[in-house]
CSV table of C-alpha atoms in Angstrom, one decimal:
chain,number,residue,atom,x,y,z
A,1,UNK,CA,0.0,0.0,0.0
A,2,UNK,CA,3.2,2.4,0.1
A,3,UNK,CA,3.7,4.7,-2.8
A,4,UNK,CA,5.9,4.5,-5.3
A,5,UNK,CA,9.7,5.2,-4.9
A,6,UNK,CA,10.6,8.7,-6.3
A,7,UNK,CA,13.2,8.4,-9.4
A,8,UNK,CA,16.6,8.6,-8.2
A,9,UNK,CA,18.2,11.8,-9.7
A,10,UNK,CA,20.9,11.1,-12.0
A,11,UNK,CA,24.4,12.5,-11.0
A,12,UNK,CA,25.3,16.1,-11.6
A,13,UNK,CA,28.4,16.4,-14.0
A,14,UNK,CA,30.8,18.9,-13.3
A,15,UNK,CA,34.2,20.3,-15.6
A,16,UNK,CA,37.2,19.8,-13.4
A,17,UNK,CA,40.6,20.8,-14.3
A,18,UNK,CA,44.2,20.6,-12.8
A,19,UNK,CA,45.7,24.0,-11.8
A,20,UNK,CA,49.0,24.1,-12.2
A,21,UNK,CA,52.1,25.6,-14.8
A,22,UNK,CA,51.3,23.3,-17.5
A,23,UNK,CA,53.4,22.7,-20.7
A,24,UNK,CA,52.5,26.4,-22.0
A,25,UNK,CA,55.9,28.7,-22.4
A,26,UNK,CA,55.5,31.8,-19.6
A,27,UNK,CA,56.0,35.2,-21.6
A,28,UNK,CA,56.8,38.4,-20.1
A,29,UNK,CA,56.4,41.6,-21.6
A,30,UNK,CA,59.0,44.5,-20.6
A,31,UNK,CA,59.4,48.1,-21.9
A,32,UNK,CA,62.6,49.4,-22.8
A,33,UNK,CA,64.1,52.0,-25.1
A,34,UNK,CA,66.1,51.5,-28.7
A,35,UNK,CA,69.8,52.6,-27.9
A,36,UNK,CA,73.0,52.6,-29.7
A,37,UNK,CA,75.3,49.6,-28.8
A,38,UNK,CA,77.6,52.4,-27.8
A,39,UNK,CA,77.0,55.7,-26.9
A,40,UNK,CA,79.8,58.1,-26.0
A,41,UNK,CA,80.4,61.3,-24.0
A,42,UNK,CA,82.3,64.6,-25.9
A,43,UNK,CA,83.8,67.4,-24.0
A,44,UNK,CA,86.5,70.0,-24.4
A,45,UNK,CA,90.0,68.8,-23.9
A,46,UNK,CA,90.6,72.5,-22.1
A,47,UNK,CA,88.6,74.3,-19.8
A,48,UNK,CA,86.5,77.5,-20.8
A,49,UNK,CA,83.4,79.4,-21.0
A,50,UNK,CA,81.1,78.0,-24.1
A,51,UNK,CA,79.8,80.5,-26.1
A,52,UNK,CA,78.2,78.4,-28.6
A,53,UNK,CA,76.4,75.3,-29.1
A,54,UNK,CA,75.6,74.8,-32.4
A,55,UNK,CA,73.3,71.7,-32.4
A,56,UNK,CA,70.3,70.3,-30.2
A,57,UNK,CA,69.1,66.8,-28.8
A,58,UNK,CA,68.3,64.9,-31.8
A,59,UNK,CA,70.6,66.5,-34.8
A,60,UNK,CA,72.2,64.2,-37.0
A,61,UNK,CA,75.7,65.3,-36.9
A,62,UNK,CA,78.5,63.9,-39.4
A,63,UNK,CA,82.3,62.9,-38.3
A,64,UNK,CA,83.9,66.1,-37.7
A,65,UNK,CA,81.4,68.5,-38.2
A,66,UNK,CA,81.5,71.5,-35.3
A,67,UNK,CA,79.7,71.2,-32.3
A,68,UNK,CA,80.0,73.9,-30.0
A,69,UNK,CA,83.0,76.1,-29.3
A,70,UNK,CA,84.8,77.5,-26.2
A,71,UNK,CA,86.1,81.5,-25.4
A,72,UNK,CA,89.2,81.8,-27.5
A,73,UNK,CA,90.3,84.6,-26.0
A,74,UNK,CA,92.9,82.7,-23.4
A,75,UNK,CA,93.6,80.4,-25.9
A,76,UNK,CA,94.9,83.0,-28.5
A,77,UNK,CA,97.0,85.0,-25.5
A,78,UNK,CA,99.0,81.7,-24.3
A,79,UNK,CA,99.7,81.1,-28.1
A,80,UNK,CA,100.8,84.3,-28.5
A,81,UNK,CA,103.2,84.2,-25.7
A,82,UNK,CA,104.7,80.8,-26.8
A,83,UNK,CA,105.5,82.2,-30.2
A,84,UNK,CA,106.9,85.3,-28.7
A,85,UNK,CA,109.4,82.6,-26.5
A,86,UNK,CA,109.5,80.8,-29.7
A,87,UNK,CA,111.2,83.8,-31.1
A,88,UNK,CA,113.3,84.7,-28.4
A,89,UNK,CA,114.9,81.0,-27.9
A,90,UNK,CA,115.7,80.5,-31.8
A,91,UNK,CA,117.3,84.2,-32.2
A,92,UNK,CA,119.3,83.3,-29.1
A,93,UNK,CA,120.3,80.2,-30.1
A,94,UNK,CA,121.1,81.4,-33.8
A,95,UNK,CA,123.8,84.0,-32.6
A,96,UNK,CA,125.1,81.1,-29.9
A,97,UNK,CA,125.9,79.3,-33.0
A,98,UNK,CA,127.6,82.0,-34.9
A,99,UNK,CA,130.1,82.6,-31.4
A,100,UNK,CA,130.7,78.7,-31.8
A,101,UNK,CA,131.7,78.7,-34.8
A,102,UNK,CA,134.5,81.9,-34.0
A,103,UNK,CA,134.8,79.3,-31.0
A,104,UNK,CA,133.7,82.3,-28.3
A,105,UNK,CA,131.4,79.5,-26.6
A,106,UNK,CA,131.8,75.9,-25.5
A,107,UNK,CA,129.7,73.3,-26.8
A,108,UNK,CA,128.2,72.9,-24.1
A,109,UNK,CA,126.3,76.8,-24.2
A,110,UNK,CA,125.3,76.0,-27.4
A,111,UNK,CA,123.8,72.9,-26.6
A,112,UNK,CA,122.0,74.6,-23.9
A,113,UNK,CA,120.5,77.0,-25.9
A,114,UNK,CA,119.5,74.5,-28.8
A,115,UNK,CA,117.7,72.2,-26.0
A,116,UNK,CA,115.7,75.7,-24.6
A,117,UNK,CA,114.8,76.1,-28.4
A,118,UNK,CA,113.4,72.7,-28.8
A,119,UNK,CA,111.4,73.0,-25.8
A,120,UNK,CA,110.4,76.5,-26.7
A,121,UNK,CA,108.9,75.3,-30.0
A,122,UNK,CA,107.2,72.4,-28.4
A,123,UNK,CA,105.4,74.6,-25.8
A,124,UNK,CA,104.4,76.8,-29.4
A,125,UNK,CA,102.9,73.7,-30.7
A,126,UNK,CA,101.2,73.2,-27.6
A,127,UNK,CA,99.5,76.2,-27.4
A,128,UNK,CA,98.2,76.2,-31.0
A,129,UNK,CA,96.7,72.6,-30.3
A,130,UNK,CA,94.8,74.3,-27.4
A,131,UNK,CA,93.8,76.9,-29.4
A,132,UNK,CA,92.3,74.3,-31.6
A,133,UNK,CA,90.9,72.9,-28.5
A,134,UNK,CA,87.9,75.6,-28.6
A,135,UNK,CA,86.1,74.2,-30.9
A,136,UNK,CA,84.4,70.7,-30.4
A,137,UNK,CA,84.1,68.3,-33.0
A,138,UNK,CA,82.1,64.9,-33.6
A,139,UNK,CA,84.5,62.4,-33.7
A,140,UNK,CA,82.1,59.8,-35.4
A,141,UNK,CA,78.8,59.9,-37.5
A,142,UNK,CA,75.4,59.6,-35.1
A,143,UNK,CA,73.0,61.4,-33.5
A,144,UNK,CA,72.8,63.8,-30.6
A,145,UNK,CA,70.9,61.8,-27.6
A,146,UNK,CA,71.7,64.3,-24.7
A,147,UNK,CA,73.0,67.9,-24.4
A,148,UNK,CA,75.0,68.4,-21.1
A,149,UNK,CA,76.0,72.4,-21.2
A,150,UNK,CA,74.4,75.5,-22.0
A,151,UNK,CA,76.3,78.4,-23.7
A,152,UNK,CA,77.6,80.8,-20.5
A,153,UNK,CA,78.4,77.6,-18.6
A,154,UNK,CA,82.1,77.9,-17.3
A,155,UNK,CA,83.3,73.7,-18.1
A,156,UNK,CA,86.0,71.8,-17.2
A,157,UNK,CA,88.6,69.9,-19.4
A,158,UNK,CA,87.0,66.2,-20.0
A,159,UNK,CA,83.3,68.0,-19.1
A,160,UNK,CA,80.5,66.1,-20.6
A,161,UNK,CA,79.1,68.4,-23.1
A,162,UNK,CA,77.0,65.8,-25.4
A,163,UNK,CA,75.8,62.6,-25.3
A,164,UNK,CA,76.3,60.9,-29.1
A,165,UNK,CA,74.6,57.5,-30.5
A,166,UNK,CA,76.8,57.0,-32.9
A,167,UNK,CA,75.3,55.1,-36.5
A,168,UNK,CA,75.7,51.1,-36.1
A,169,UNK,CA,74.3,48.5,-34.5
A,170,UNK,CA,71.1,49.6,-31.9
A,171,UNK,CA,70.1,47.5,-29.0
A,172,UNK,CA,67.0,47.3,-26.6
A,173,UNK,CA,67.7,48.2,-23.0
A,174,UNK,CA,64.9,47.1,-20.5
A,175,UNK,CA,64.7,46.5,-16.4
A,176,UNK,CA,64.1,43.0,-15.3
A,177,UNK,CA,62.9,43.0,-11.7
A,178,UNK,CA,64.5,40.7,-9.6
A,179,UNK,CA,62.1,37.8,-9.6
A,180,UNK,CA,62.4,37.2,-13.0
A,181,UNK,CA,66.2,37.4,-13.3
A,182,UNK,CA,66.5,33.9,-13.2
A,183,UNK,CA,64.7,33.3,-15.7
A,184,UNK,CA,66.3,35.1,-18.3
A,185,UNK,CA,69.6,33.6,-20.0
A,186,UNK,CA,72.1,35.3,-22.1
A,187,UNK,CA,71.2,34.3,-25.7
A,188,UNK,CA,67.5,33.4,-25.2
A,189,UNK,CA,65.6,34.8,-27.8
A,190,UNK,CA,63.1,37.9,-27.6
A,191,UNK,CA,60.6,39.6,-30.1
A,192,UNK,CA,60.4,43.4,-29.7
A,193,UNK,CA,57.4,45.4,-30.8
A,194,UNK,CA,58.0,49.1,-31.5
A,195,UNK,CA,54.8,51.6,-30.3
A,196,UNK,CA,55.9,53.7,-32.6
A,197,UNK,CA,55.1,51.5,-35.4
A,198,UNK,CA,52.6,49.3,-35.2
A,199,UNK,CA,53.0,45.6,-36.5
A,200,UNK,CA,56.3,45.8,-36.9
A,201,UNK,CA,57.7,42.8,-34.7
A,202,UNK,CA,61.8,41.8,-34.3
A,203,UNK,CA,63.7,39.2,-33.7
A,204,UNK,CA,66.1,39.7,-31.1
A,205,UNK,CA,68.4,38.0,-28.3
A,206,UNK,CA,69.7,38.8,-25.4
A,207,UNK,CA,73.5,39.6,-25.0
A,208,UNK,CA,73.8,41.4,-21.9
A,209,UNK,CA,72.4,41.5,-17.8
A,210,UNK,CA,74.1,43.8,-16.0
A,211,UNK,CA,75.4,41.3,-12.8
A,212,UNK,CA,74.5,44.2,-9.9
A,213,UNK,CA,70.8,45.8,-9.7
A,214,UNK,CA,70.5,49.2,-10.2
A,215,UNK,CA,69.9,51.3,-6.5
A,216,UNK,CA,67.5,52.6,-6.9
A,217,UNK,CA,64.9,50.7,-8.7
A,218,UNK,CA,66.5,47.2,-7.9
A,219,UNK,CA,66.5,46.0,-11.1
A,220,UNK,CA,68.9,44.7,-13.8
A,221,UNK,CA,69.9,46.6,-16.6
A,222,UNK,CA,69.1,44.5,-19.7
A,223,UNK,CA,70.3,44.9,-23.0
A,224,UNK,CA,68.7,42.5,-26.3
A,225,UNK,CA,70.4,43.0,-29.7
A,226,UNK,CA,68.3,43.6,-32.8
């Protein structure tokens, strides 16, 4: 006289899956900047005021075209004094030479004055080298990435003045944080995407990790060649 059973219901079915790293290569995305392989620093080989800077950050300068130039008024004064020395020593040394050959003077007063000659025409060719000094050159074909003086600045010899990329080979440089510095090996591969043109994609490996993190921002100075 009971009633009927109910149906059992059948068994709900449910999607599982395994959580873990899997087989799928990890990819990381950094941003970096383009940069010449090497980039070099120009300065004056004197000190002096600068008076004139004759390009800007990003001019496309050619080996041994004029960058910027120094006061030449110094310059042009020591030079001037040298040659007057110059003078002096080789007139001196001239009539020492006639009184040796009437055999006045020893040998050895000639010789001295010969040697102050010598020594008075290399100080002469120093101070037209300085004079030439003034006036900065580019000493390869690049671009200008940084500009380190303003005209009216007083600089020291050896001053950065200019940052130049020169033309060649150009790199990536990114920051890897440390957790990932492990993971990156020199010569693993890497594609690089430029914003500024979109599509374009390039192959690229890494050839440098800079072994100490920067102070800062505790990363690693990265550097993938094109």
């Amino acid at each position: 006289c009971s009633p009927p059973a109910p149906p059992e219901k059948a068994p709900r079915l449910v999607r599982v899956m395994t959580v873990g790293a899997g087989d799928t290569p990890l990819v990381r995305d950094y941003s970096g900047e383009v940069r010449a392989k090497s980039e070099s620093t120009l300065g004056f080989r004197i000190p002096g005021k600068l008076v004139t800077r004759l390009v800007d950050v990003g001019a496309t300068v050619t080996q041994g075209q004029a960058l910027a130039r120094l006061d030449p008024s110094d310059a042009g004064l020591q030079a001037t004094q040298a040659d007057a020395q110059r003078s002096i020593a080789a007139a001196d040394a001239a009539r020492y030479r006639d009184l040796r050959s009437k055999n006045f003077v020893s040998q050895a007063a000639l010789d001295a004055r010969e040697s102050a000659l010598a020594a008075s025409e290399a100080q002469a060719g120093l101070a037209r080298n300085q004079t030439a000094y003034t006036t900065l050159f580019a000493d390869r074909t690049g671009v200008i990435t940084q500009v380190l003086a303003e005209p009216g600045q007083v600089v020291a010899a050896g001053q950065p003045v200019f940052r130049l990329a020169p033309d060649g080979e150009r790199e990536v440089v990114i920051s890897l944080p440390e957790t990932d510095i492990g993971s990156i090996k020199l010569g693993q591969a890497a594609l690089v995407t430029l914003w500024a043109k979109d599509g374009v994609k390039i192959k690229g490996t890494v050839r440098e990790i800079s072994p100490a993190a920067d102070p800062l921002t505790r990363t690693y100075a990265t550097r993938i060649r094109l």
